[in-house]
Amino acid sequence: GPAWFELGARGDTSTSTSPSEQVPLTLFFDFAIGACDCLELLHYGLKTIHGEIRGDAFHFNRATGGVKLINTGNGARAFDNALGEGWSALSREVGVKMKLQFIAPEQTGRMPTEPDSRTDIYALGVLFWIMLVGKPAFTGNTPVEVVQNVLGKQLPPVSAKRMDVPDALSAVILKMTRKQLNERYHTIT
């Protein structure tokens, strides 16, 4: 579920990683390349946007290095109604604070821009940050605080939190997670 993601194969607990652990770089690169390939197929093959990219949207098999997108999401406006009329129902969901840290600023309805493929790039950057740092990207005591942090706080560079992460990788993740849509990468490739 949204409160935990598994990077293991065959459900073996010795090969799983929770958000409180840092993923080794070699394993991270295997997953990251596969996840980017999945988004490329979704964005350019199916010409759609996922809108709910987070760890539980993927299946990663360590043995083969294969990454699969296990659902196609609810589109770019996935959180738009939930953050408006459906807020009371969403705020009571199990794992909502974990789920909300992956929403892009434009999905909150508080930005003048419409979500597009860069919305998925943002969420994937947040997932990469969490995998490498081993901590939630945006925290808060309530779902509202998490959303406020998504809107107002920039993530620190991964290389400042973890010394073995190259500055170039850290810079890529920072660009993926820019608050302004036009400051992010325009494509996943």
PDB file of C-alpha atoms in Angstrom:
ATOM      1  CA  GLY A   1       0.000   0.000   0.000  1.00  0.00           C
ATOM      2  CA  PRO A   2       0.966   3.663   0.020  1.00  0.00           C
ATOM      3  CA  ALA A   3       2.555   3.387   3.471  1.00  0.00           C
ATOM      4  CA  TRP A   4       5.195   0.886   2.309  1.00  0.00           C
ATOM      5  CA  PHE A   5       6.846  -0.197  -0.893  1.00  0.00           C
ATOM      6  CA  GLU A   6       8.593  -3.407  -1.754  1.00  0.00           C
ATOM      7  CA  LEU A   7      11.645  -3.650  -3.959  1.00  0.00           C
ATOM      8  CA  GLY A   8      12.100  -7.359  -3.493  1.00  0.00           C
ATOM      9  CA  ALA A   9      11.397 -10.373  -5.615  1.00  0.00           C
ATOM     10  CA  ARG A  10       9.016 -13.208  -4.715  1.00  0.00           C
ATOM     11  CA  GLY A  11       7.938 -11.497  -1.459  1.00  0.00           C
ATOM     12  CA  ASP A  12      11.144 -12.559   0.313  1.00  0.00           C
ATOM     13  CA  THR A  13      11.552 -10.223   3.296  1.00  0.00           C
ATOM     14  CA  SER A  14      15.338 -10.357   2.972  1.00  0.00           C
ATOM     15  CA  THR A  15      15.026  -8.590  -0.394  1.00  0.00           C
ATOM     16  CA  SER A  16      12.528  -5.947   0.575  1.00  0.00           C
ATOM     17  CA  THR A  17      13.171  -2.349   1.457  1.00  0.00           C
ATOM     18  CA  SER A  18      10.935  -0.066   3.439  1.00  0.00           C
ATOM     19  CA  PRO A  19      10.946   3.743   3.163  1.00  0.00           C
ATOM     20  CA  SER A  20      13.069   3.934   6.333  1.00  0.00           C
ATOM     21  CA  GLU A  21      16.039   2.266   4.625  1.00  0.00           C
ATOM     22  CA  GLN A  22      18.437   3.651   2.046  1.00  0.00           C
ATOM     23  CA  VAL A  23      18.477   1.687  -1.190  1.00  0.00           C
ATOM     24  CA  PRO A  24      21.958   0.668  -2.412  1.00  0.00           C
ATOM     25  CA  LEU A  25      23.036   2.642  -5.506  1.00  0.00           C
ATOM     26  CA  THR A  26      23.335  -0.370  -7.822  1.00  0.00           C
ATOM     27  CA  LEU A  27      19.816  -1.501  -6.932  1.00  0.00           C
ATOM     28  CA  PHE A  28      18.549   2.074  -7.238  1.00  0.00           C
ATOM     29  CA  PHE A  29      19.953   2.440 -10.761  1.00  0.00           C
ATOM     30  CA  ASP A  30      18.352  -0.833 -11.869  1.00  0.00           C
ATOM     31  CA  PHE A  31      14.986   0.353 -10.587  1.00  0.00           C
ATOM     32  CA  ALA A  32      15.367   3.947 -11.824  1.00  0.00           C
ATOM     33  CA  ILE A  33      16.173   2.922 -15.401  1.00  0.00           C
ATOM     34  CA  GLY A  34      13.222   0.529 -15.504  1.00  0.00           C
ATOM     35  CA  ALA A  35      10.836   3.071 -13.946  1.00  0.00           C
ATOM     36  CA  CYS A  36      11.864   5.716 -16.496  1.00  0.00           C
ATOM     37  CA  ASP A  37      11.292   3.207 -19.296  1.00  0.00           C
ATOM     38  CA  CYS A  38       7.790   2.514 -17.921  1.00  0.00           C
ATOM     39  CA  LEU A  39       6.942   6.220 -17.872  1.00  0.00           C
ATOM     40  CA  GLU A  40       8.311   6.692 -21.377  1.00  0.00           C
ATOM     41  CA  LEU A  41       5.971   3.963 -22.651  1.00  0.00           C
ATOM     42  CA  LEU A  42       3.050   5.455 -20.745  1.00  0.00           C
ATOM     43  CA  HIS A  43       3.676   9.046 -21.866  1.00  0.00           C
ATOM     44  CA  TYR A  44       4.685   8.434 -25.477  1.00  0.00           C
ATOM     45  CA  GLY A  45       3.274   5.007 -26.264  1.00  0.00           C
ATOM     46  CA  LEU A  46      -0.131   5.352 -24.635  1.00  0.00           C
ATOM     47  CA  LYS A  47      -0.090   9.179 -24.615  1.00  0.00           C
ATOM     48  CA  THR A  48      -1.411   9.315 -21.079  1.00  0.00           C
ATOM     49  CA  ILE A  49      -0.340  10.551 -17.680  1.00  0.00           C
ATOM     50  CA  HIS A  50      -0.354   8.346 -14.586  1.00  0.00           C
ATOM     51  CA  GLY A  51      -1.000  11.005 -11.948  1.00  0.00           C
ATOM     52  CA  GLU A  52      -0.281   8.741  -8.969  1.00  0.00           C
ATOM     53  CA  ILE A  53       3.356   7.710  -9.283  1.00  0.00           C
ATOM     54  CA  ARG A  54       4.733   6.331  -6.028  1.00  0.00           C
ATOM     55  CA  GLY A  55       6.429   3.120  -4.919  1.00  0.00           C
ATOM     56  CA  ASP A  56       3.297   0.999  -4.972  1.00  0.00           C
ATOM     57  CA  ALA A  57       2.715   1.845  -8.652  1.00  0.00           C
ATOM     58  CA  PHE A  58       5.677  -0.348  -9.636  1.00  0.00           C
ATOM     59  CA  HIS A  59       6.735  -3.964  -9.328  1.00  0.00           C
ATOM     60  CA  PHE A  60      10.507  -4.506  -9.295  1.00  0.00           C
ATOM     61  CA  ASN A  61      12.025  -7.961  -9.607  1.00  0.00           C
ATOM     62  CA  ARG A  62      15.558  -7.909  -8.214  1.00  0.00           C
ATOM     63  CA  ALA A  63      16.467 -11.223  -9.800  1.00  0.00           C
ATOM     64  CA  THR A  64      15.738 -10.084 -13.347  1.00  0.00           C
ATOM     65  CA  GLY A  65      16.038  -6.312 -12.885  1.00  0.00           C
ATOM     66  CA  GLY A  66      12.600  -5.979 -14.479  1.00  0.00           C
ATOM     67  CA  VAL A  67      10.347  -3.078 -13.565  1.00  0.00           C
ATOM     68  CA  LYS A  68       6.660  -3.058 -14.389  1.00  0.00           C
ATOM     69  CA  LEU A  69       4.089  -0.356 -13.912  1.00  0.00           C
ATOM     70  CA  ILE A  70       1.282  -2.272 -12.222  1.00  0.00           C
ATOM     71  CA  ASN A  71      -1.486   0.232 -12.934  1.00  0.00           C
ATOM     72  CA  THR A  72      -2.098   3.189 -15.210  1.00  0.00           C
ATOM     73  CA  GLY A  73      -3.158   5.565 -12.444  1.00  0.00           C
ATOM     74  CA  ASN A  74      -6.078   7.947 -12.507  1.00  0.00           C
ATOM     75  CA  GLY A  75      -4.636  10.573 -14.808  1.00  0.00           C
ATOM     76  CA  ALA A  76      -3.087  13.960 -14.271  1.00  0.00           C
ATOM     77  CA  ARG A  77      -5.958  15.294 -12.212  1.00  0.00           C
ATOM     78  CA  ALA A  78      -6.019  12.319  -9.831  1.00  0.00           C
ATOM     79  CA  PHE A  79      -5.936  14.440  -6.672  1.00  0.00           C
ATOM     80  CA  ASP A  80      -7.809  17.489  -7.976  1.00  0.00           C
ATOM     81  CA  ASN A  81     -11.278  16.493  -6.749  1.00  0.00           C
ATOM     82  CA  ALA A  82      -9.911  14.719  -3.691  1.00  0.00           C
ATOM     83  CA  LEU A  83      -8.201  17.887  -2.495  1.00  0.00           C
ATOM     84  CA  GLY A  84     -11.407  19.851  -3.054  1.00  0.00           C
ATOM     85  CA  GLU A  85     -14.760  18.208  -2.437  1.00  0.00           C
ATOM     86  CA  GLY A  86     -13.367  14.825  -1.397  1.00  0.00           C
ATOM     87  CA  TRP A  87     -10.841  16.156   1.113  1.00  0.00           C
ATOM     88  CA  SER A  88     -12.650  14.821   4.198  1.00  0.00           C
ATOM     89  CA  ALA A  89     -12.755  11.293   2.763  1.00  0.00           C
ATOM     90  CA  LEU A  90      -9.138  11.430   1.540  1.00  0.00           C
ATOM     91  CA  SER A  91      -7.802  12.752   4.845  1.00  0.00           C
ATOM     92  CA  ARG A  92      -9.206   9.670   6.662  1.00  0.00           C
ATOM     93  CA  GLU A  93      -7.579   7.112   4.326  1.00  0.00           C
ATOM     94  CA  VAL A  94      -4.897   4.819   5.721  1.00  0.00           C
ATOM     95  CA  GLY A  95      -1.482   6.000   4.563  1.00  0.00           C
ATOM     96  CA  VAL A  96      -2.761   9.336   3.235  1.00  0.00           C
ATOM     97  CA  LYS A  97       0.265  11.296   4.502  1.00  0.00           C
ATOM     98  CA  MET A  98       2.569   8.934   2.597  1.00  0.00           C
ATOM     99  CA  LYS A  99       0.392   9.181  -0.498  1.00  0.00           C
ATOM    100  CA  LEU A 100       0.178  12.999  -0.410  1.00  0.00           C
ATOM    101  CA  GLN A 101       3.937  13.526  -0.403  1.00  0.00           C
ATOM    102  CA  PHE A 102       3.978  12.306  -4.024  1.00  0.00           C
ATOM    103  CA  ILE A 103       1.511  14.857  -5.371  1.00  0.00           C
ATOM    104  CA  ALA A 104       3.003  17.517  -7.575  1.00  0.00           C
ATOM    105  CA  PRO A 105       2.281  21.135  -6.626  1.00  0.00           C
ATOM    106  CA  GLU A 106       0.070  21.563  -9.710  1.00  0.00           C
ATOM    107  CA  GLN A 107      -2.131  18.662  -8.558  1.00  0.00           C
ATOM    108  CA  THR A 108      -3.111  20.540  -5.408  1.00  0.00           C
ATOM    109  CA  GLY A 109      -5.168  23.071  -7.356  1.00  0.00           C
ATOM    110  CA  ARG A 110      -3.074  25.865  -5.817  1.00  0.00           C
ATOM    111  CA  MET A 111      -0.910  26.462  -8.898  1.00  0.00           C
ATOM    112  CA  PRO A 112      -1.936  28.229 -12.115  1.00  0.00           C
ATOM    113  CA  THR A 113      -0.657  25.367 -14.293  1.00  0.00           C
ATOM    114  CA  GLU A 114      -2.319  22.190 -15.516  1.00  0.00           C
ATOM    115  CA  PRO A 115      -0.726  18.795 -14.786  1.00  0.00           C
ATOM    116  CA  ASP A 116       1.034  17.029 -17.665  1.00  0.00           C
ATOM    117  CA  SER A 117       3.783  14.413 -18.086  1.00  0.00           C
ATOM    118  CA  ARG A 118       6.077  16.565 -15.929  1.00  0.00           C
ATOM    119  CA  THR A 119       3.686  15.830 -13.045  1.00  0.00           C
ATOM    120  CA  ASP A 120       4.748  12.173 -13.211  1.00  0.00           C
ATOM    121  CA  ILE A 121       8.397  13.224 -13.497  1.00  0.00           C
ATOM    122  CA  TYR A 122       8.007  15.206 -10.261  1.00  0.00           C
ATOM    123  CA  ALA A 123       6.474  12.254  -8.393  1.00  0.00           C
ATOM    124  CA  LEU A 124       9.158   9.888  -9.696  1.00  0.00           C
ATOM    125  CA  GLY A 125      11.811  12.333  -8.473  1.00  0.00           C
ATOM    126  CA  VAL A 126      10.202  12.291  -5.021  1.00  0.00           C
ATOM    127  CA  LEU A 127      10.231   8.484  -5.088  1.00  0.00           C
ATOM    128  CA  PHE A 128      13.926   8.495  -6.073  1.00  0.00           C
ATOM    129  CA  TRP A 129      14.709  10.937  -3.237  1.00  0.00           C
ATOM    130  CA  ILE A 130      12.899   8.750  -0.686  1.00  0.00           C
ATOM    131  CA  MET A 131      14.629   5.597  -1.923  1.00  0.00           C
ATOM    132  CA  LEU A 132      18.079   7.135  -1.647  1.00  0.00           C
ATOM    133  CA  VAL A 133      17.620   9.118   1.574  1.00  0.00           C
ATOM    134  CA  GLY A 134      15.484   6.561   3.392  1.00  0.00           C
ATOM    135  CA  LYS A 135      13.126   9.152   4.859  1.00  0.00           C
ATOM    136  CA  PRO A 136       9.817  10.681   3.803  1.00  0.00           C
ATOM    137  CA  ALA A 137      10.270  13.644   1.482  1.00  0.00           C
ATOM    138  CA  PHE A 138       7.529  15.788   2.999  1.00  0.00           C
ATOM    139  CA  THR A 139       6.228  15.268   6.496  1.00  0.00           C
ATOM    140  CA  GLY A 140       3.568  16.782   8.685  1.00  0.00           C
ATOM    141  CA  ASN A 141       1.330  15.947  11.608  1.00  0.00           C
ATOM    142  CA  THR A 142      -1.764  16.227   9.425  1.00  0.00           C
ATOM    143  CA  PRO A 143      -2.502  15.716   5.735  1.00  0.00           C
ATOM    144  CA  VAL A 144      -2.902  19.508   5.378  1.00  0.00           C
ATOM    145  CA  GLU A 145       0.638  20.042   6.716  1.00  0.00           C
ATOM    146  CA  VAL A 146       2.008  17.509   4.219  1.00  0.00           C
ATOM    147  CA  VAL A 147       0.324  19.367   1.339  1.00  0.00           C
ATOM    148  CA  GLN A 148       1.658  22.698   2.667  1.00  0.00           C
ATOM    149  CA  ASN A 149       5.163  21.241   2.742  1.00  0.00           C
ATOM    150  CA  VAL A 150       4.782  19.897  -0.799  1.00  0.00           C
ATOM    151  CA  LEU A 151       3.886  23.432  -1.903  1.00  0.00           C
ATOM    152  CA  GLY A 152       6.404  25.337   0.178  1.00  0.00           C
ATOM    153  CA  LYS A 153       9.517  23.269   0.837  1.00  0.00           C
ATOM    154  CA  GLN A 154      12.231  22.353  -1.651  1.00  0.00           C
ATOM    155  CA  LEU A 155      13.894  18.996  -1.082  1.00  0.00           C
ATOM    156  CA  PRO A 156      17.554  19.193  -0.059  1.00  0.00           C
ATOM    157  CA  PRO A 157      20.071  17.602  -2.441  1.00  0.00           C
ATOM    158  CA  VAL A 158      20.372  13.846  -1.972  1.00  0.00           C
ATOM    159  CA  SER A 159      24.168  14.192  -1.965  1.00  0.00           C
ATOM    160  CA  ALA A 160      23.873  16.388   1.150  1.00  0.00           C
ATOM    161  CA  LYS A 161      22.059  13.549   2.932  1.00  0.00           C
ATOM    162  CA  ARG A 162      24.080  10.646   1.584  1.00  0.00           C
ATOM    163  CA  MET A 163      27.757  10.940   0.701  1.00  0.00           C
ATOM    164  CA  ASP A 164      27.934   8.036  -1.780  1.00  0.00           C
ATOM    165  CA  VAL A 165      25.355   9.618  -4.117  1.00  0.00           C
ATOM    166  CA  PRO A 166      27.063  11.435  -7.004  1.00  0.00           C
ATOM    167  CA  ASP A 167      26.365  15.162  -7.337  1.00  0.00           C
ATOM    168  CA  ALA A 168      25.157  14.589 -10.918  1.00  0.00           C
ATOM    169  CA  LEU A 169      22.439  12.168  -9.745  1.00  0.00           C
ATOM    170  CA  SER A 170      21.497  14.567  -6.968  1.00  0.00           C
ATOM    171  CA  ALA A 171      21.162  17.395  -9.526  1.00  0.00           C
ATOM    172  CA  VAL A 172      18.909  15.248 -11.739  1.00  0.00           C
ATOM    173  CA  ILE A 173      16.584  14.506  -8.810  1.00  0.00           C
ATOM    174  CA  LEU A 174      16.517  18.188  -7.811  1.00  0.00           C
ATOM    175  CA  LYS A 175      15.483  19.172 -11.338  1.00  0.00           C
ATOM    176  CA  MET A 176      12.808  16.465 -11.382  1.00  0.00           C
ATOM    177  CA  THR A 177      11.328  17.864  -8.153  1.00  0.00           C
ATOM    178  CA  ARG A 178      11.258  21.576  -8.956  1.00  0.00           C
ATOM    179  CA  LYS A 179       8.053  23.246  -7.797  1.00  0.00           C
ATOM    180  CA  GLN A 180       7.488  25.116 -11.070  1.00  0.00           C
ATOM    181  CA  LEU A 181       6.372  22.847 -13.897  1.00  0.00           C
ATOM    182  CA  ASN A 182       8.472  24.625 -16.539  1.00  0.00           C
ATOM    183  CA  GLU A 183      11.673  24.168 -14.479  1.00  0.00           C
ATOM    184  CA  ARG A 184      11.447  20.365 -14.582  1.00  0.00           C
ATOM    185  CA  TYR A 185      12.589  18.023 -17.324  1.00  0.00           C
ATOM    186  CA  HIS A 186      10.107  18.091 -20.183  1.00  0.00           C
ATOM    187  CA  THR A 187      10.468  14.377 -20.957  1.00  0.00           C
ATOM    188  CA  ILE A 188      11.495  11.339 -18.973  1.00  0.00           C
ATOM    189  CA  THR A 189      14.106  10.262 -21.557  1.00  0.00           C
TER     190      THR A 189
END
